[in-house]
Amino acid sequence: MAHAVPTRGTSTGTRTGAGPGASGASGHTPPDVFGARTHLLAKWAMPLAIGLVYGYWAASIRRHGGPITGWNLLFGFMTVLAFAILWYVVREVADRLPREGHAVLWGAFAGSALGFLYSGSGVAMFTCILVSLLLAAAVTAGLYYHYATHQDAEEARTARTRNPARAGTT
């Protein structure tokens, strides 16, 4: 049985996004599988879910294998609360910063979060600071690379769609 090979676009071969709101040089927009409500739910639930894991981890480090107490549970839930609130604040502030500041802020958040957990395990403070700084530097470098390459590509696509005569001169 022979099938036609679809061209660029959807699986049926029809072009999508060729209208006025098209993104990219080819006019192809990737499909959004989830709706706006699902994205909003994930935006608020993900920090809370990660915070629950982080709080459990912090509480288990603090009790050093001993019994679970009320103070241990309180410490864990307060850690969840602090982690989630800081995540929300960092996310809102980072969205308003240029890519360098965005990467540095998330790197500092990751390094501080690791430093807090690692310091509770009883290691030397120098080791804790060194490991936290290494993680912060790695997260900062990785995010800066990610944002720089994606933003530069978006700017190039925007420039090509605004001035199609210069599209081949780059």
Coordinates of N, CA, C and O in Angstrom, one line a residue:
M1 N 0.8 -1.2 0.0 CA 0.0 0.0 0.0 C 0.9 1.2 0.0 O 1.8 1.3 0.8
A2 N 0.7 2.1 -0.9 CA 1.5 3.3 -1.0 C 0.8 4.5 -0.3 O -0.4 4.7 -0.4
H3 N 1.7 5.3 0.4 CA 1.2 6.5 1.1 C 2.0 7.7 0.6 O 3.2 7.6 0.3
A4 N 1.3 8.8 0.5 CA 2.0 10.0 0.2 C 2.8 10.5 1.3 O 2.4 10.3 2.5
V5 N 4.0 11.0 1.0 CA 4.9 11.5 2.1 C 4.5 12.9 2.4 O 4.4 13.8 1.5
P6 N 4.2 13.2 3.7 CA 3.8 14.6 4.0 C 4.9 15.5 3.9 O 6.1 15.2 4.1
T7 N 4.6 16.7 3.5 CA 5.6 17.8 3.5 C 5.7 18.5 4.8 O 5.1 18.1 5.8
R8 N 6.6 19.5 4.9 CA 6.7 20.2 6.1 C 5.4 20.8 6.6 O 4.7 21.4 5.8
G9 N 5.1 20.6 7.8 CA 3.8 21.0 8.3 C 3.2 19.9 9.2 O 4.0 19.3 10.0
T10 N 2.0 19.7 9.1 CA 1.4 18.6 9.9 C 1.5 17.3 9.3 O 2.1 17.2 8.2
S11 N 1.0 16.2 9.9 CA 1.1 14.9 9.3 C 0.3 14.7 8.0 O 0.6 13.8 7.3
T12 N -0.6 15.6 7.8 CA -1.4 15.5 6.5 C -0.7 16.3 5.4 O -1.1 16.2 4.2
G13 N 0.3 17.0 5.7 CA 1.0 17.8 4.7 C 0.5 19.2 4.5 O 1.1 20.0 3.8
T14 N -0.6 19.6 5.1 CA -1.1 20.9 5.0 C -0.2 21.8 5.9 O 0.3 21.5 6.9
R15 N 0.0 23.0 5.4 CA 0.8 24.0 6.1 C 0.0 24.6 7.3 O -1.2 24.8 7.1
T16 N 0.7 24.8 8.4 CA 0.0 25.4 9.6 C 0.7 26.7 9.9 O 1.9 26.8 9.7
G17 N 0.0 27.6 10.5 CA 0.6 28.8 10.9 C 1.1 29.7 9.8 O 1.9 30.6 10.0
A18 N 0.6 29.6 8.6 CA 1.0 30.4 7.5 C 0.3 31.8 7.5 O 0.6 32.6 6.7
G19 N -0.5 32.0 8.5 CA -1.3 33.3 8.6 C -0.4 34.4 9.2 O 0.8 34.2 9.3
P20 N -1.1 35.5 9.6 CA -0.3 36.6 10.1 C 0.4 36.3 11.4 O 1.4 37.0 11.7
G21 N -0.1 35.4 12.2 CA 0.6 35.2 13.5 C 1.6 34.0 13.5 O 1.9 33.4 14.5
A22 N 2.1 33.7 12.3 CA 3.0 32.6 12.2 C 4.3 32.9 12.8 O 4.8 34.0 12.9
S23 N 4.9 31.8 13.4 CA 6.2 32.0 14.0 C 7.3 31.2 13.2 O 7.0 30.2 12.7
G24 N 8.5 31.7 13.2 CA 9.5 31.1 12.4 C 9.5 31.4 10.9 O 8.5 32.0 10.4
A25 N 10.6 31.1 10.3 CA 10.7 31.5 8.9 C 9.8 30.7 8.0 O 9.3 31.1 7.0
S26 N 9.6 29.4 8.3 CA 8.8 28.5 7.5 C 7.3 28.7 7.8 O 6.5 28.1 7.1
G27 N 6.9 29.4 8.8 CA 5.5 29.6 9.2 C 5.0 28.4 10.0 O 3.8 28.3 10.2
H28 N 5.8 27.5 10.4 CA 5.4 26.3 11.1 C 5.4 26.6 12.6 O 6.3 27.0 13.2
T29 N 4.2 26.3 13.2 CA 4.1 26.5 14.7 C 4.0 25.1 15.3 O 3.1 24.3 14.8
P30 N 4.7 24.7 16.3 CA 4.5 23.4 16.9 C 3.2 23.4 17.6 O 2.7 24.4 18.2
P31 N 2.6 22.2 17.6 CA 1.2 22.1 18.2 C 1.4 22.2 19.8 O 2.3 21.8 20.3
D32 N 0.4 22.8 20.4 CA 0.3 22.9 21.8 C -0.6 21.8 22.3 O -1.8 21.8 22.2
V33 N 0.0 20.7 22.8 CA -0.8 19.5 23.2 C -1.7 19.8 24.4 O -2.8 19.3 24.4
F34 N -1.2 20.6 25.3 CA -2.0 20.9 26.5 C -2.6 22.2 26.4 O -2.0 23.1 25.8
G35 N -3.7 22.5 27.1 CA -4.4 23.7 27.0 C -3.7 24.7 28.0 O -2.8 24.4 28.8
A36 N -4.3 25.9 28.0 CA -3.8 27.0 28.9 C -4.0 26.7 30.3 O -3.2 27.0 31.2
R37 N -5.1 26.0 30.6 CA -5.4 25.6 32.0 C -4.4 24.6 32.6 O -4.0 24.7 33.7
T38 N -4.0 23.7 31.7 CA -3.0 22.7 32.1 C -1.7 23.3 32.4 O -1.0 23.0 33.3
H39 N -1.3 24.2 31.5 CA 0.0 24.9 31.7 C 0.0 25.8 33.0 O 1.0 25.8 33.7
L40 N -1.1 26.4 33.2 CA -1.2 27.2 34.5 C -1.1 26.3 35.7 O -0.4 26.7 36.7
L41 N -1.8 25.2 35.7 CA -1.7 24.2 36.8 C -0.3 23.7 37.0 O 0.2 23.7 38.1
A42 N 0.4 23.4 35.9 CA 1.8 22.9 36.0 C 2.7 24.0 36.5 O 3.6 23.7 37.3
K43 N 2.4 25.2 36.1 CA 3.3 26.4 36.5 C 3.2 26.6 38.1 O 4.2 26.9 38.7
W44 N 2.1 26.3 38.7 CA 1.9 26.5 40.1 C 2.1 25.2 40.9 O 2.5 25.2 42.0
A45 N 1.9 24.0 40.3 CA 2.0 22.7 41.0 C 3.4 22.2 41.0 O 3.8 21.5 42.0
M46 N 4.2 22.5 39.9 CA 5.6 21.9 39.9 C 6.5 22.4 41.0 O 7.1 21.6 41.7
P47 N 6.5 23.7 41.3 CA 7.4 24.1 42.4 C 6.9 23.5 43.8 O 7.7 23.2 44.6
L48 N 5.6 23.3 43.9 CA 5.1 22.7 45.2 C 5.5 21.3 45.3 O 5.9 20.8 46.3
A49 N 5.4 20.5 44.1 CA 5.8 19.1 44.1 C 7.3 18.9 44.4 O 7.7 18.1 45.2
I50 N 8.1 19.8 43.7 CA 9.5 19.7 43.9 C 9.9 20.1 45.4 O 10.7 19.6 46.0
G51 N 9.1 21.1 45.9 CA 9.3 21.6 47.3 C 9.0 20.5 48.3 O 9.7 20.4 49.3
L52 N 8.0 19.7 48.0 CA 7.6 18.6 48.9 C 8.8 17.5 49.0 O 9.1 17.0 50.0
V53 N 9.4 17.2 47.8 CA 10.5 16.3 47.8 C 11.7 16.9 48.6 O 12.4 16.3 49.4
Y54 N 11.9 18.2 48.3 CA 13.0 19.0 49.0 C 12.8 19.0 50.5 O 13.8 18.8 51.2
G55 N 11.6 19.3 50.9 CA 11.3 19.4 52.3 C 11.5 18.0 53.0 O 12.0 17.9 54.1
Y56 N 11.0 16.9 52.4 CA 11.2 15.6 52.9 C 12.7 15.3 53.0 O 13.1 14.7 54.1
W57 N 13.4 15.6 52.0 CA 14.8 15.4 52.0 C 15.5 16.1 53.2 O 16.3 15.6 53.9
A58 N 15.2 17.4 53.3 CA 15.8 18.2 54.4 C 15.4 17.7 55.8 O 16.3 17.6 56.7
A59 N 14.2 17.3 55.9 CA 13.7 16.7 57.2 C 14.4 15.4 57.5 O 14.8 15.1 58.7
S60 N 14.6 14.6 56.5 CA 15.3 13.3 56.7 C 16.8 13.5 57.0 O 17.3 12.7 57.8
I61 N 17.4 14.5 56.4 CA 18.8 14.8 56.8 C 18.9 15.3 58.2 O 19.8 14.9 58.9
R62 N 18.0 16.1 58.6 CA 18.0 16.7 59.9 C 17.8 15.7 61.0 O 18.4 15.8 62.1
R63 N 17.0 14.7 60.8 CA 16.8 13.7 61.9 C 17.9 12.7 62.0 O 17.9 11.9 63.0
H64 N 18.8 12.6 61.1 CA 19.9 11.7 61.1 C 19.5 10.2 61.4 O 20.2 9.5 62.2
G65 N 18.4 9.8 60.8 CA 18.0 8.4 60.9 C 17.3 8.1 62.2 O 16.9 7.0 62.5
G66 N 17.0 9.1 63.0 CA 16.2 8.9 64.2 C 14.7 8.9 64.0 O 14.3 8.8 62.8
P67 N 14.0 8.9 65.0 CA 12.5 8.8 64.9 C 12.0 10.1 64.3 O 12.5 11.2 64.5
I68 N 10.8 10.0 63.7 CA 10.1 11.2 63.1 C 9.4 11.8 64.3 O 8.6 11.2 65.0
T69 N 9.6 13.1 64.5 CA 9.0 13.9 65.6 C 8.1 15.0 65.0 O 8.2 15.3 63.8
G70 N 7.4 15.6 65.8 CA 6.5 16.7 65.4 C 7.4 17.9 64.9 O 7.1 18.6 63.9
W71 N 8.5 18.1 65.6 CA 9.4 19.2 65.2 C 10.0 18.9 63.9 O 10.3 19.8 63.0
N72 N 10.3 17.7 63.6 CA 10.9 17.3 62.3 C 9.9 17.5 61.2 O 10.2 18.0 60.1
L73 N 8.6 17.1 61.5 CA 7.6 17.4 60.5 C 7.4 18.9 60.2 O 7.2 19.3 59.1
L74 N 7.4 19.7 61.3 CA 7.3 21.1 61.2 C 8.4 21.7 60.3 O 8.2 22.5 59.5
F75 N 9.6 21.2 60.6 CA 10.8 21.7 59.9 C 10.6 21.3 58.4 O 10.9 22.2 57.5
G76 N 10.2 20.1 58.1 CA 10.0 19.7 56.7 C 9.0 20.6 56.0 O 9.2 21.0 54.9
F77 N 7.8 20.8 56.6 CA 6.8 21.6 56.0 C 7.2 23.1 55.8 O 6.8 23.8 54.9
M78 N 7.9 23.6 56.8 CA 8.4 25.0 56.7 C 9.5 25.1 55.6 O 9.5 26.1 54.9
T79 N 10.2 24.1 55.4 CA 11.2 24.0 54.3 C 10.5 24.0 52.9 O 10.9 24.7 52.0
V80 N 9.4 23.2 52.9 CA 8.6 23.2 51.6 C 8.0 24.6 51.3 O 8.1 25.0 50.2
L81 N 7.5 25.2 52.3 CA 6.9 26.5 52.2 C 8.0 27.5 51.7 O 7.8 28.3 50.7
A82 N 9.1 27.5 52.4 CA 10.2 28.5 52.0 C 10.7 28.2 50.6 O 10.9 29.1 49.8
F83 N 10.9 26.9 50.2 CA 11.4 26.5 48.9 C 10.4 27.0 47.8 O 10.8 27.6 46.8
A84 N 9.1 26.7 48.0 CA 8.1 27.0 47.0 C 8.0 28.5 46.8 O 7.9 29.0 45.7
I85 N 7.9 29.3 47.9 CA 7.8 30.7 47.8 C 9.1 31.3 47.1 O 8.9 32.2 46.2
L86 N 10.2 30.8 47.5 CA 11.4 31.3 46.8 C 11.4 31.0 45.3 O 11.8 31.8 44.5
W87 N 11.0 29.8 45.0 CA 10.9 29.4 43.5 C 10.0 30.4 42.8 O 10.3 30.8 41.7
Y88 N 8.8 30.7 43.4 CA 7.8 31.6 42.7 C 8.4 33.0 42.6 O 8.3 33.6 41.5
V89 N 9.1 33.4 43.6 CA 9.7 34.8 43.5 C 10.8 34.8 42.5 O 10.9 35.7 41.7
V90 N 11.7 33.8 42.5 CA 12.8 33.7 41.5 C 12.3 33.7 40.1 O 12.7 34.4 39.2
R91 N 11.2 32.9 39.9 CA 10.6 32.8 38.6 C 10.1 34.1 38.1 O 10.3 34.5 37.0
E92 N 9.4 34.8 39.0 CA 8.8 36.1 38.6 C 9.9 37.2 38.3 O 9.8 37.9 37.4
V93 N 10.9 37.2 39.2 CA 11.9 38.2 39.0 C 12.8 37.9 37.8 O 13.2 38.7 37.0
A94 N 13.1 36.6 37.6 CA 14.0 36.2 36.5 C 13.4 36.5 35.2 O 14.1 36.8 34.2
D95 N 12.1 36.4 35.1 CA 11.4 36.7 33.8 C 11.6 38.1 33.4 O 11.5 38.5 32.2
R96 N 11.9 39.0 34.3 CA 12.0 40.4 34.0 C 13.5 40.8 33.7 O 13.8 42.0 33.4
L97 N 14.4 39.9 33.9 CA 15.8 40.2 33.7 C 16.3 39.8 32.3 O 15.7 38.9 31.7
P98 N 17.5 40.4 31.9 CA 18.1 39.9 30.7 C 18.6 38.5 30.9 O 18.7 38.0 32.0
R99 N 19.0 37.8 29.8 CA 19.4 36.4 29.9 C 20.6 36.2 30.9 O 20.6 35.2 31.6
E100 N 21.5 37.1 31.0 CA 22.6 37.0 32.0 C 22.1 36.9 33.4 O 22.5 36.1 34.2
G101 N 21.3 37.9 33.8 CA 20.7 38.0 35.1 C 19.8 36.8 35.4 O 19.8 36.3 36.5
H102 N 19.0 36.4 34.4 CA 18.2 35.2 34.5 C 19.0 34.0 34.9 O 18.6 33.3 35.8
A103 N 20.0 33.7 34.2 CA 20.9 32.6 34.4 C 21.5 32.6 35.8 O 21.6 31.7 36.5
V104 N 22.0 33.8 36.2 CA 22.7 34.0 37.5 C 21.7 33.8 38.6 O 22.1 33.1 39.6
L105 N 20.5 34.3 38.5 CA 19.5 34.2 39.6 C 19.2 32.7 39.8 O 19.1 32.2 40.9
W106 N 18.9 32.0 38.7 CA 18.6 30.5 38.9 C 19.8 29.7 39.3 O 19.6 28.8 40.1
G107 N 21.0 30.1 38.9 CA 22.2 29.5 39.4 C 22.4 29.7 40.9 O 22.7 28.7 41.7
A108 N 22.1 30.9 41.4 CA 22.2 31.2 42.8 C 21.2 30.5 43.6 O 21.5 29.9 44.7
F109 N 20.0 30.3 43.1 CA 18.9 29.6 43.7 C 19.3 28.1 43.9 O 19.2 27.5 44.9
A110 N 19.8 27.5 42.8 CA 20.2 26.1 42.8 C 21.3 25.9 43.8 O 21.3 24.9 44.6
G111 N 22.3 26.7 43.8 CA 23.5 26.6 44.7 C 23.1 26.8 46.1 O 23.5 26.0 47.0
S112 N 22.2 27.7 46.4 CA 21.7 27.9 47.8 C 20.9 26.8 48.3 O 21.0 26.4 49.4
A113 N 20.1 26.2 47.4 CA 19.2 25.1 47.8 C 20.1 23.9 48.1 O 19.9 23.2 49.2
L114 N 21.1 23.6 47.3 CA 22.0 22.5 47.6 C 22.8 22.8 48.9 O 23.0 21.9 49.7
G115 N 23.3 24.0 49.0 CA 24.1 24.4 50.2 C 23.3 24.2 51.5 O 23.9 23.7 52.5
F116 N 22.0 24.5 51.5 CA 21.2 24.3 52.7 C 21.1 22.8 53.0 O 21.2 22.4 54.2
L117 N 20.8 22.0 52.0 CA 20.7 20.6 52.3 C 22.0 20.0 52.7 O 22.1 19.2 53.6
Y118 N 23.1 20.3 52.0 CA 24.4 19.8 52.3 C 24.9 20.2 53.6 O 25.6 19.4 54.3
S119 N 24.6 21.4 54.1 CA 25.1 21.9 55.4 C 24.5 21.1 56.5 O 25.0 21.0 57.6
G120 N 23.3 20.6 56.3 CA 22.6 19.9 57.3 C 23.1 18.5 57.6 O 22.8 17.9 58.6
S121 N 24.0 18.0 56.7 CA 24.5 16.7 56.8 C 25.8 16.6 57.7 O 26.3 15.5 58.0
G122 N 26.3 17.8 58.1 CA 27.4 17.8 59.0 C 28.8 17.8 58.4 O 29.8 17.6 59.0
V123 N 28.8 18.2 57.1 CA 30.1 18.3 56.5 C 30.8 19.6 56.8 O 30.2 20.5 57.4
A124 N 32.1 19.7 56.5 CA 32.8 21.0 56.8 C 32.2 22.1 55.9 O 31.7 21.9 54.8
M125 N 32.1 23.3 56.5 CA 31.5 24.4 55.8 C 32.2 24.8 54.5 O 31.6 25.1 53.5
F126 N 33.5 24.6 54.5 CA 34.3 24.9 53.2 C 33.8 23.9 52.1 O 33.6 24.4 51.0
T127 N 33.6 22.7 52.4 CA 33.1 21.7 51.4 C 31.7 22.1 51.0 O 31.4 22.0 49.8
C128 N 30.9 22.5 51.9 CA 29.5 22.9 51.6 C 29.5 24.1 50.6 O 28.8 24.1 49.6
I129 N 30.3 25.1 50.9 CA 30.4 26.3 50.1 C 31.0 26.0 48.7 O 30.4 26.4 47.7
L130 N 32.0 25.2 48.7 CA 32.6 24.8 47.4 C 31.7 24.0 46.5 O 31.5 24.4 45.3
V131 N 31.0 23.1 47.0 CA 30.0 22.3 46.2 C 28.9 23.2 45.8 O 28.4 23.1 44.6
S132 N 28.4 24.1 46.6 CA 27.3 25.0 46.2 C 27.7 25.9 45.1 O 27.0 26.2 44.2
L133 N 28.9 26.5 45.2 CA 29.4 27.4 44.2 C 29.7 26.6 42.9 O 29.4 27.2 41.8
L134 N 30.1 25.4 42.9 CA 30.3 24.6 41.7 C 29.0 24.4 41.0 O 28.8 24.5 39.8
L135 N 27.9 24.0 41.8 CA 26.6 23.8 41.2 C 26.1 25.1 40.7 O 25.5 25.1 39.6
A136 N 26.2 26.2 41.4 CA 25.7 27.5 41.0 C 26.4 27.9 39.6 O 25.7 28.4 38.7
A137 N 27.7 27.7 39.5 CA 28.4 28.0 38.3 C 27.9 27.1 37.2 O 27.8 27.6 36.0
A138 N 27.7 25.8 37.4 CA 27.3 24.9 36.3 C 25.9 25.3 35.9 O 25.6 25.3 34.6
V139 N 25.0 25.6 36.8 CA 23.6 25.9 36.4 C 23.6 27.2 35.6 O 23.0 27.4 34.6
T140 N 24.4 28.2 36.1 CA 24.5 29.5 35.5 C 25.0 29.4 34.0 O 24.5 29.9 33.1
A141 N 26.1 28.6 33.9 CA 26.7 28.4 32.6 C 25.7 27.7 31.6 O 25.6 28.1 30.5
G142 N 25.1 26.7 32.1 CA 24.2 25.9 31.3 C 23.0 26.7 30.9 O 22.5 26.7 29.7
L143 N 22.4 27.5 31.8 CA 21.2 28.3 31.4 C 21.6 29.5 30.5 O 20.9 29.8 29.6
Y144 N 22.8 30.1 30.8 CA 23.2 31.1 29.9 C 23.4 30.6 28.5 O 22.9 31.3 27.5
Y145 N 24.0 29.5 28.3 CA 24.1 28.9 27.0 C 22.8 28.6 26.4 O 22.5 28.9 25.2
H146 N 21.8 28.0 27.1 CA 20.5 27.8 26.6 C 19.8 29.0 26.2 O 19.3 29.1 25.1
Y147 N 19.8 30.0 27.1 CA 19.1 31.3 26.7 C 19.7 32.0 25.6 O 19.1 32.6 24.7
A148 N 21.1 32.0 25.6 CA 21.8 32.7 24.5 C 21.5 32.1 23.1 O 21.2 32.8 22.1
T149 N 21.6 30.8 23.1 CA 21.3 30.1 21.8 C 19.9 30.2 21.3 O 19.6 30.4 20.2
H150 N 18.9 30.1 22.2 CA 17.5 30.2 21.9 C 17.1 31.6 21.5 O 16.3 31.8 20.6
Q151 N 17.5 32.6 22.3 CA 17.1 33.9 22.1 C 17.8 34.4 20.8 O 17.2 35.2 20.0
D152 N 19.0 34.1 20.5 CA 19.7 34.5 19.3 C 19.0 33.9 18.1 O 18.8 34.5 17.0
A153 N 18.5 32.6 18.2 CA 17.8 32.0 17.1 C 16.4 32.7 16.9 O 16.0 32.9 15.7
E154 N 15.8 33.0 18.0 CA 14.5 33.7 17.8 C 14.7 35.1 17.2 O 13.9 35.5 16.4
E155 N 15.7 35.8 17.6 CA 16.0 37.1 17.0 C 16.3 37.0 15.5 O 15.9 37.8 14.7
A156 N 17.1 36.0 15.1 CA 17.4 35.8 13.7 C 16.1 35.5 12.9 O 15.9 36.0 11.8
R157 N 15.2 34.6 13.5 CA 14.0 34.3 12.8 C 13.1 35.5 12.6 O 12.5 35.8 11.6
T158 N 13.1 36.4 13.7 CA 12.3 37.6 13.6 C 12.9 38.5 12.6 O 12.1 39.1 11.8
A159 N 14.2 38.6 12.5 CA 14.8 39.5 11.5 C 14.5 39.0 10.1 O 14.3 39.9 9.2
R160 N 14.5 37.7 9.9 CA 14.3 37.2 8.6 C 12.8 37.4 8.1 O 12.6 37.7 7.0
T161 N 11.9 37.3 9.1 CA 10.5 37.5 8.7 C 10.2 39.0 8.5 O 9.3 39.4 7.7
R162 N 10.9 39.9 9.2 CA 10.7 41.3 9.0 C 11.3 41.9 7.8 O 10.8 42.8 7.2
N163 N 12.5 41.3 7.4 CA 13.2 41.8 6.2 C 13.6 40.6 5.4 O 14.8 40.2 5.4
P164 N 12.7 40.1 4.6 CA 13.0 38.9 3.8 C 14.1 39.1 2.8 O 14.7 38.1 2.3
A165 N 14.4 40.3 2.3 CA 15.4 40.5 1.3 C 16.8 40.2 1.9 O 17.7 39.8 1.1
R166 N 17.0 40.4 3.2 CA 18.3 40.2 3.8 C 18.4 38.8 4.4 O 19.4 38.5 5.1
A167 N 17.5 37.9 4.2 CA 17.5 36.6 4.8 C 18.7 35.7 4.4 O 19.2 35.0 5.2
G168 N 19.1 35.8 3.2 CA 20.3 35.0 2.7 C 21.6 35.6 2.9 O 22.6 35.0 2.5
T169 N 21.7 36.8 3.5 CA 23.0 37.5 3.6 C 23.7 37.2 4.9 O 24.8 37.6 5.1
T170 N 23.2 36.5 5.8 CA 23.8 36.2 7.1 C 24.8 35.1 7.0 O 24.7 34.1 6.4

